[in-house]
Coordinates of C-alpha atoms in Angstrom, one line a residue:
M7 CA -16.0 3.6 -21.1
Y8 CA -13.3 4.0 -18.2
L9 CA -10.5 3.2 -20.6
S10 CA -12.0 5.7 -23.5
T11 CA -11.1 8.7 -21.0
I12 CA -7.3 7.8 -20.3
G13 CA -6.0 10.0 -22.9
R14 CA -7.7 13.0 -21.6
K15 CA -4.9 15.4 -21.0
E16 CA -6.9 18.0 -18.8
L17 CA -9.2 17.0 -15.6
P18 CA -11.7 19.3 -14.1
T19 CA -10.7 20.9 -10.9
D20 CA -13.7 23.4 -10.7
S21 CA -15.9 21.6 -8.0
A22 CA -18.6 24.6 -7.9
V23 CA -19.0 23.9 -11.7
T24 CA -18.7 19.8 -11.8
G25 CA -20.6 19.2 -8.4
R26 CA -20.9 15.6 -6.8
R27 CA -20.7 13.8 -9.7
G28 CA -17.8 15.4 -11.4
R29 CA -15.8 15.6 -8.0
W30 CA -15.7 11.3 -8.5
T31 CA -14.7 12.1 -12.5
M32 CA -11.7 14.0 -11.1
V33 CA -9.9 10.8 -10.6
G34 CA -9.7 10.6 -14.3
G35 CA -9.5 6.9 -16.3
N36 CA -5.8 6.3 -16.0
V37 CA -6.3 6.1 -12.4
L38 CA -9.4 3.8 -13.0
T39 CA -7.6 1.4 -15.2
L40 CA -4.3 1.3 -12.9
G41 CA -7.1 0.3 -10.2
T42 CA -8.3 -2.2 -12.8
V43 CA -4.8 -3.5 -13.1
S44 CA -4.2 -3.9 -9.3
L45 CA -7.8 -5.5 -8.5
I46 CA -6.8 -8.3 -11.1
T47 CA -3.3 -8.7 -9.4
D48 CA -4.8 -8.5 -6.2
V49 CA -6.6 -11.4 -6.7
S50 CA -4.1 -13.7 -7.6
A51 CA -1.7 -12.3 -4.9
E52 CA -4.7 -13.0 -2.3
M53 CA -5.1 -16.4 -3.5
V54 CA -1.7 -17.5 -2.3
S55 CA -1.7 -15.0 1.0
A56 CA -4.9 -16.0 2.6
V57 CA -3.8 -19.7 3.2
L58 CA -0.4 -18.9 3.6
P59 CA 0.2 -18.3 7.0
L60 CA -1.8 -21.1 8.2
Y61 CA -0.2 -23.5 5.9
L62 CA 3.4 -22.3 7.2
V63 CA 2.3 -22.6 11.0
L64 CA 0.5 -25.4 11.2
G65 CA 1.6 -27.2 7.9
L66 CA 4.9 -26.5 8.2
Q67 CA 5.3 -26.3 11.9
L68 CA 7.3 -23.1 11.9
S69 CA 7.4 -21.0 15.2
P70 CA 6.1 -17.7 15.5
A71 CA 9.4 -16.1 15.8
A72 CA 10.6 -18.0 12.2
Y73 CA 7.3 -17.1 10.9
G74 CA 8.1 -13.4 12.2
V75 CA 11.3 -13.5 10.1
L76 CA 9.8 -14.6 7.1
D77 CA 6.8 -12.4 7.5
G78 CA 9.3 -9.5 7.6
L79 CA 11.5 -10.2 4.9
N80 CA 8.6 -10.9 2.3
T81 CA 8.4 -7.0 3.1
G82 CA 11.5 -5.6 4.6
A83 CA 14.0 -7.0 2.1
T84 CA 12.3 -5.5 -0.9
A85 CA 12.7 -1.8 0.3
L86 CA 16.0 -1.6 -1.8
L87 CA 14.0 -2.6 -5.1
R88 CA 11.6 0.1 -4.0
L89 CA 14.2 2.8 -4.4
V90 CA 15.8 1.0 -7.8
G91 CA 12.2 1.5 -9.1
G92 CA 11.7 4.9 -7.5
Y93 CA 15.0 5.9 -9.0
V94 CA 14.9 4.2 -12.4
A95 CA 11.4 5.3 -13.1
D96 CA 12.5 9.2 -12.4
R97 CA 15.3 8.7 -14.5
T98 CA 14.1 7.5 -17.5
S99 CA 10.3 8.9 -17.1
R100 CA 9.4 5.3 -17.6
R101 CA 7.1 4.9 -14.7
K102 CA 5.1 2.5 -16.9
A103 CA 7.6 0.1 -18.2
V104 CA 9.0 0.0 -14.4
A105 CA 5.4 -0.9 -12.5
A106 CA 5.3 -3.6 -15.5
A107 CA 8.3 -5.1 -14.6
G108 CA 7.3 -5.4 -11.1
Y109 CA 3.8 -6.8 -11.6
G110 CA 6.0 -9.2 -14.3
L111 CA 8.1 -10.6 -11.6
S112 CA 5.3 -11.2 -9.4
A113 CA 3.4 -13.1 -11.6
L114 CA 6.6 -15.3 -12.4
A115 CA 6.6 -16.0 -8.6
K116 CA 3.6 -17.8 -8.5
L117 CA 5.0 -20.2 -10.5
G118 CA 7.9 -20.5 -8.6
L119 CA 5.8 -21.5 -5.7
V120 CA 4.6 -24.8 -7.6
A121 CA 8.5 -25.8 -8.6
V122 CA 9.9 -25.4 -4.6
G123 CA 7.7 -28.0 -3.3
S124 CA 7.2 -27.9 0.9
S125 CA 10.7 -26.4 1.5
A126 CA 10.3 -23.5 4.2
S127 CA 13.4 -21.7 2.9
S128 CA 12.7 -22.2 -0.7
I129 CA 9.1 -20.8 -0.5
G130 CA 10.9 -17.7 1.5
L131 CA 13.2 -16.9 -1.7
V132 CA 9.9 -17.3 -3.7
L133 CA 8.1 -14.9 -1.6
T134 CA 10.6 -12.6 -1.5
A135 CA 10.5 -12.8 -5.2
D136 CA 7.2 -11.7 -5.5
R137 CA 7.5 -9.2 -2.9
A138 CA 10.2 -7.8 -4.5
G139 CA 8.2 -7.3 -7.7
K140 CA 5.8 -5.5 -5.6
G141 CA 8.3 -3.5 -4.3
L142 CA 9.7 -2.4 -7.5
R143 CA 6.3 -1.8 -8.7
T144 CA 4.8 0.1 -6.0
A145 CA 6.4 3.8 -6.0
P146 CA 6.2 4.1 -9.8
R147 CA 1.9 3.3 -10.0
D148 CA 1.6 5.8 -6.7
A149 CA 3.4 8.2 -8.6
L150 CA 1.5 7.7 -12.0
I151 CA -1.8 8.2 -9.9
T152 CA -0.7 11.4 -8.2
L153 CA 0.1 12.6 -11.9
S154 CA -3.5 11.8 -13.1
A155 CA -5.7 13.4 -10.8
P156 CA -5.6 17.0 -10.0
S157 CA -3.9 17.6 -6.1
D158 CA -7.1 18.5 -4.3
A159 CA -8.2 14.9 -5.4
L160 CA -5.6 12.8 -4.7
G161 CA -7.5 11.6 -1.6
R162 CA -10.2 10.2 -4.0
A163 CA -7.9 9.3 -6.6
F164 CA -5.7 7.1 -3.7
G165 CA -9.0 6.3 -2.4
V166 CA -10.5 4.7 -5.7
H167 CA -7.6 2.8 -6.5
R168 CA -7.5 1.3 -3.2
A169 CA -11.3 0.5 -3.1
M170 CA -10.3 -1.3 -6.7
D171 CA -7.6 -2.8 -5.2
S172 CA -9.7 -4.4 -2.1
I173 CA -11.7 -5.6 -4.8
G174 CA -9.3 -7.8 -5.7
A175 CA -8.3 -8.8 -2.3
F176 CA -11.8 -9.7 -1.3
A177 CA -12.3 -12.2 -4.2
G178 CA -8.8 -13.8 -4.1
P179 CA -9.6 -15.5 -1.4
L180 CA -13.0 -17.0 -2.3
V181 CA -11.2 -17.7 -5.8
A182 CA -8.6 -19.9 -4.1
L183 CA -11.3 -21.9 -1.9
A184 CA -13.3 -22.7 -5.0
V185 CA -10.0 -23.8 -6.7
L186 CA -9.2 -26.1 -3.6
T187 CA -12.9 -27.5 -3.4
A188 CA -12.4 -28.0 -7.4
S189 CA -9.1 -29.6 -7.3
G190 CA -9.3 -31.7 -4.3
Q191 CA -6.9 -29.4 -1.8
S192 CA -4.3 -29.0 -4.4
F193 CA -1.8 -26.0 -3.7
D194 CA -0.5 -26.6 -7.0
A195 CA -3.6 -25.9 -8.8
V196 CA -4.0 -22.6 -6.6
F197 CA -0.6 -21.2 -7.8
V198 CA -1.0 -22.1 -11.5
T199 CA -4.3 -19.8 -11.3
S200 CA -2.8 -16.9 -9.5
F201 CA -0.2 -17.0 -12.2
C202 CA -2.8 -17.1 -15.0
I203 CA -5.0 -14.3 -13.6
A204 CA -1.3 -12.2 -12.6
A205 CA -0.4 -12.4 -15.9
L206 CA -3.7 -10.7 -17.1
G207 CA -3.3 -7.7 -15.0
V208 CA -0.1 -7.2 -16.6
L209 CA -1.8 -7.5 -20.2
V210 CA -4.1 -4.9 -19.0
L211 CA -1.7 -2.7 -17.7
V212 CA 0.7 -2.9 -20.9
L213 CA -2.2 -2.2 -23.4
F214 CA -4.5 0.6 -21.3
V215 CA -2.7 2.2 -19.0
R216 CA -1.1 5.6 -20.1
D217 CA 2.1 6.8 -18.9
H218 CA 3.0 9.9 -18.1
R219 CA 6.3 10.8 -20.2
E220 CA 8.1 14.1 -20.2
A221 CA 11.1 15.5 -22.0
G222 CA 14.4 13.9 -20.2
P223 CA 15.5 15.3 -17.0
T224 CA 18.1 17.9 -17.0
K225 CA 21.6 17.1 -15.9
G226 CA 21.4 16.9 -12.1
T227 CA 17.9 16.8 -11.4
V228 CA 17.0 13.2 -10.7
S229 CA 20.4 12.3 -9.2
P230 CA 21.8 10.7 -6.1
R231 CA 22.6 14.5 -5.1
A232 CA 19.0 15.7 -5.9
L233 CA 17.8 12.6 -3.7
G234 CA 19.9 13.5 -0.7
R235 CA 18.7 17.8 -1.1
L236 CA 15.6 16.4 -1.5
L237 CA 15.8 14.4 2.2
R238 CA 17.1 17.4 3.9
T239 CA 14.0 19.2 3.6
G240 CA 11.8 19.3 6.8
P241 CA 8.5 17.9 5.4
V242 CA 10.0 14.9 3.5
R243 CA 12.1 14.3 6.7
R244 CA 9.2 14.3 8.9
L245 CA 7.1 12.4 6.3
V246 CA 9.9 9.6 6.3
A247 CA 10.6 9.7 10.1
A248 CA 6.4 9.3 10.3
A249 CA 6.0 6.2 7.8
C250 CA 9.2 4.9 9.8
L251 CA 7.5 5.0 12.9
L252 CA 4.2 3.5 11.8
G253 CA 5.5 0.7 9.9
L254 CA 7.5 -0.2 13.3
A255 CA 4.1 -0.3 15.0
T256 CA 2.3 -2.6 12.4
I257 CA 2.2 -6.1 12.4
G258 CA 1.3 -8.4 9.5
D259 CA -2.5 -9.5 9.2
G260 CA -0.9 -13.3 9.4
F261 CA -0.4 -12.8 12.9
V262 CA -3.7 -11.3 13.6
Y263 CA -5.5 -14.1 11.6
L264 CA -3.7 -16.7 13.6
L265 CA -3.9 -15.2 16.7
L266 CA -8.2 -15.2 16.2
Q267 CA -7.6 -18.8 14.8
R268 CA -5.8 -20.0 17.7
R269 CA -8.4 -18.3 20.3
E270 CA -11.6 -19.1 18.2
S271 CA -10.3 -22.9 17.3
L272 CA -11.5 -21.7 13.9
S273 CA -11.5 -25.0 11.2
I274 CA -9.1 -24.4 8.0
G275 CA -12.0 -23.7 6.0
W276 CA -12.8 -20.5 7.7
F277 CA -9.4 -19.2 8.0
P278 CA -9.1 -17.9 4.6
L279 CA -12.3 -15.9 5.1
L280 CA -10.7 -13.7 7.8
A281 CA -9.1 -12.3 5.0
V282 CA -12.1 -11.9 3.1
G283 CA -14.0 -10.0 6.3
T284 CA -10.8 -7.1 5.9
S285 CA -11.1 -6.9 2.1
L286 CA -14.8 -6.4 2.6
S287 CA -14.4 -3.7 5.3
Y288 CA -11.9 -1.9 3.3
L289 CA -13.5 -2.0 0.0
L290 CA -16.7 -0.2 1.3
L291 CA -15.0 2.0 2.8
A292 CA -11.5 3.0 1.1
A293 CA -13.4 5.7 -1.7
P294 CA -15.6 7.3 1.1
L295 CA -12.6 7.8 3.6
G296 CA -10.2 8.8 0.5
A297 CA -12.9 11.5 0.2
L298 CA -13.4 12.4 3.8
A299 CA -9.7 13.0 3.5
D300 CA -9.9 15.5 1.1
R301 CA -12.4 17.5 3.0
I302 CA -11.3 17.4 6.9
G303 CA -7.4 16.8 6.2
R304 CA -5.5 13.8 5.6
L305 CA -3.4 13.7 8.6
P306 CA -6.8 13.0 11.0
V307 CA -8.1 10.4 9.2
M308 CA -5.0 8.4 8.9
L309 CA -4.3 9.1 12.5
G310 CA -8.0 7.7 13.2
G311 CA -6.8 4.4 11.0
Y312 CA -4.0 3.9 13.3
G313 CA -6.6 4.5 16.5
M314 CA -8.8 1.2 14.6
L315 CA -5.6 -0.6 14.9
A316 CA -4.7 -0.3 18.6
L317 CA -8.6 -1.6 19.2
V318 CA -7.8 -4.5 16.9
Y319 CA -4.6 -5.1 19.0
L320 CA -6.6 -4.9 22.1
L321 CA -9.4 -7.3 21.0
L322 CA -7.0 -9.7 20.2
H323 CA -6.8 -10.7 23.9
G324 CA -9.8 -8.5 25.1
P325 CA -13.5 -9.7 26.9
L326 CA -15.1 -10.2 23.9
D327 CA -15.0 -13.7 22.2
G328 CA -17.2 -15.6 19.4
P329 CA -18.9 -14.0 16.2
M330 CA -18.9 -10.5 17.6
L331 CA -14.8 -10.5 17.9
L332 CA -14.5 -11.7 14.4
I333 CA -16.6 -9.3 13.2
L334 CA -15.1 -6.3 15.0
V335 CA -11.2 -7.7 14.4
V336 CA -11.8 -7.8 10.8
G337 CA -13.7 -4.9 9.9
L338 CA -11.9 -2.4 12.1
N339 CA -8.8 -3.9 10.5
G340 CA -10.4 -2.9 7.0
I341 CA -11.4 0.4 8.5
F342 CA -7.6 0.6 9.2
Y343 CA -6.3 0.1 5.7
A344 CA -9.0 2.1 4.3
A345 CA -8.0 5.3 6.2
T346 CA -4.2 5.0 6.1
E347 CA -2.8 2.8 3.0
G348 CA -3.6 5.7 0.1
V349 CA -3.8 8.7 2.5
L350 CA -0.2 8.3 3.5
M351 CA 0.6 8.6 -0.3
A352 CA -2.1 11.7 -0.8
L353 CA 0.0 13.2 2.2
A354 CA 3.4 13.0 0.0
A355 CA 2.4 14.0 -3.2
P356 CA 2.2 17.7 -2.4
V357 CA 5.6 17.9 -0.8
L358 CA 7.5 16.0 -3.5
P359 CA 8.6 17.7 -6.8
E360 CA 7.2 15.5 -9.8
R361 CA 10.9 15.1 -11.2
L362 CA 12.0 13.1 -8.2
R363 CA 8.3 12.1 -6.9
T364 CA 8.4 8.6 -7.9
T365 CA 11.7 8.2 -5.9
G366 CA 10.8 10.0 -3.0
I367 CA 7.6 7.8 -2.6
A368 CA 9.9 4.8 -3.0
V369 CA 11.8 6.3 -0.1
I370 CA 9.0 6.8 2.3
Q371 CA 7.7 3.3 1.3
S372 CA 11.3 1.9 1.8
G373 CA 11.3 3.4 5.3
Q374 CA 8.1 1.8 6.4
A375 CA 8.8 -1.7 4.4
L376 CA 12.4 -1.7 6.7
A377 CA 10.4 -0.9 9.6
Y378 CA 7.7 -3.3 9.1
L379 CA 10.6 -6.0 8.8
G380 CA 11.8 -5.1 12.7
S381 CA 8.1 -5.3 13.6
S382 CA 7.5 -8.4 12.6
V383 CA 10.4 -9.9 13.5
L384 CA 10.2 -8.4 17.2
F385 CA 6.4 -9.7 17.4
G386 CA 7.2 -12.9 16.8
L387 CA 9.9 -12.8 19.4
A388 CA 7.6 -11.5 21.8
W389 CA 4.9 -13.7 21.2
Q390 CA 7.4 -16.9 21.9
V391 CA 8.8 -15.3 24.5
W392 CA 6.1 -13.5 26.6
G393 CA 2.5 -15.0 25.3
A394 CA 0.3 -13.6 22.6
A395 CA -1.6 -11.6 25.2
A396 CA 1.4 -9.8 26.2
A397 CA 3.1 -9.1 22.5
S398 CA -0.6 -7.9 21.6
R399 CA -1.1 -5.5 23.9
G400 CA 2.7 -4.1 23.5
A401 CA 1.8 -3.9 20.0
A402 CA -1.3 -2.1 20.6
L403 CA 0.8 0.3 22.7
C404 CA 3.4 1.1 20.1
V405 CA 1.0 1.8 17.5
V406 CA -0.7 5.1 19.9
V407 CA 3.1 6.0 20.7
G408 CA 3.8 5.9 16.6
A409 CA 0.7 7.7 16.2
V410 CA 1.4 10.4 18.3
A411 CA 4.2 10.9 17.3
T412 CA 3.4 11.1 14.1
A413 CA 0.8 13.9 15.0
F414 CA 3.3 16.0 16.4
L415 CA 5.6 15.2 13.4
L416 CA 2.8 16.1 10.5
A417 CA 1.1 18.7 12.4
P418 CA -0.1 21.4 9.9
G419 CA 2.3 24.1 11.4
A420 CA 5.2 21.5 11.0
S421 CA 4.7 20.4 7.5
R422 CA 2.8 23.2 5.6
T423 CA 5.6 23.9 3.4
A424 CA 6.4 21.7 0.5
A425 CA 9.9 20.8 -1.3
P426 CA 11.3 22.6 -4.0
T427 CA 10.2 22.4 -7.1
A428 CA 12.3 20.1 -9.4
G429 CA 10.3 20.4 -12.6
P430 CA 7.1 21.9 -14.1
A431 CA 4.3 22.3 -11.5
V432 CA 0.9 19.7 -12.2
H433 CA -2.2 20.7 -12.4
T434 CA -2.0 24.1 -11.8
T435 CA -2.7 27.3 -13.6
R436 CA 0.7 29.5 -13.1
E437 CA 3.9 28.5 -14.6
P438 CA 6.5 28.2 -12.2
D439 CA 8.8 31.0 -11.6
P440 CA 12.7 30.3 -12.7
K441 CA 13.9 33.2 -10.4
R442 CA 12.4 31.5 -7.6
N443 CA 14.4 30.7 -4.5
P444 CA 15.2 27.0 -4.5
D445 CA 14.8 26.9 -0.8
E446 CA 11.4 28.9 -0.9
R447 CA 8.4 25.9 -0.3
T448 CA 5.4 25.7 -1.6
G449 CA 1.9 23.5 -0.8
T450 CA 0.3 21.8 1.8
C451 CA 0.8 18.4 4.0
E452 CA -2.9 18.7 5.2

């Protein structure tokens, strides 16, 4: 049913006419199909990641600092490929092809896990290849979402996509547990099954997602110099700075789950279910919070999400314990993701010209990924040197500082204007004026 709507070129924008039901159908079939691809891929990815922290720390006896380096590299080391993927997608106008290459690389990495055995360094290389695939695909995919929905429905579009993505994140650990049970605790069986599911996601992308192909960019429209001009604009600089600050204040879920496991003495069988709880919370709230962001403003919703994250870090060594602690931590962690992941990209879309949108998104995501590398390493060191309680409380303080700084950077008065248009406007009724001053800005970052 949804796939039959992909070819529509026009989407309704009059909410008075479309009503409540129409506001949700505005996200379009292409967004729903991209969400299906992410759902399938996340089943594959979460099958591996749900058990990996416990395997590395308890199975291979990695120290918290060593785990922090490995966890950070898995995300931060792919920053360059994010930029490459974004630039190539804009340069060639083949966003779908670049995204497919990234999804394919991540799928092949699952088979690599079967080949490397228990070598920590080899596992690190394979995981880096998997994250490199994620880095390659993320910006083109998010750019396709921004080009497949009207600007006043971007929060809903990203919310629906992230909700579908979180269905996969919810199902992945459960599938992994089922495979482990059926195979007699064989991790190789999990990795092979994960590869097969990832390959299915690539197939759906290739067959059903509609690319947004434009005529080749005019000379100089997509170039390092054009990117430099884009980065000199105030709204884009502020977004990149905010993304870096927020990335630096965020530690990986693996750390959160390991700290919960140690405090509550959870068995290995229960450990993957922590990710399931976070994904369930994310699944239930991603679309509603995306719609709320469109209604009341994207920045307040995103900052509220980081407030939830600060509470998560404080609860890890707070007065609560037992089931209540577990429920609150995984629930608030899911709210954090629902309120921030898609909303940051929805904030970015109005200030990025269409011709450089994928590259601009990649720059923002790369800054956040590099900052995340730093946060993982620093948190691992802090845990090892000062203890888990001090490290968690320090992380909560960093989140608060980062959120306050972001509020100043992206306040409506500071970021109301958008970057110059480098190509035809999307979902507008007025054609761009060729005599327009290139320094004149339009749009809003709210």
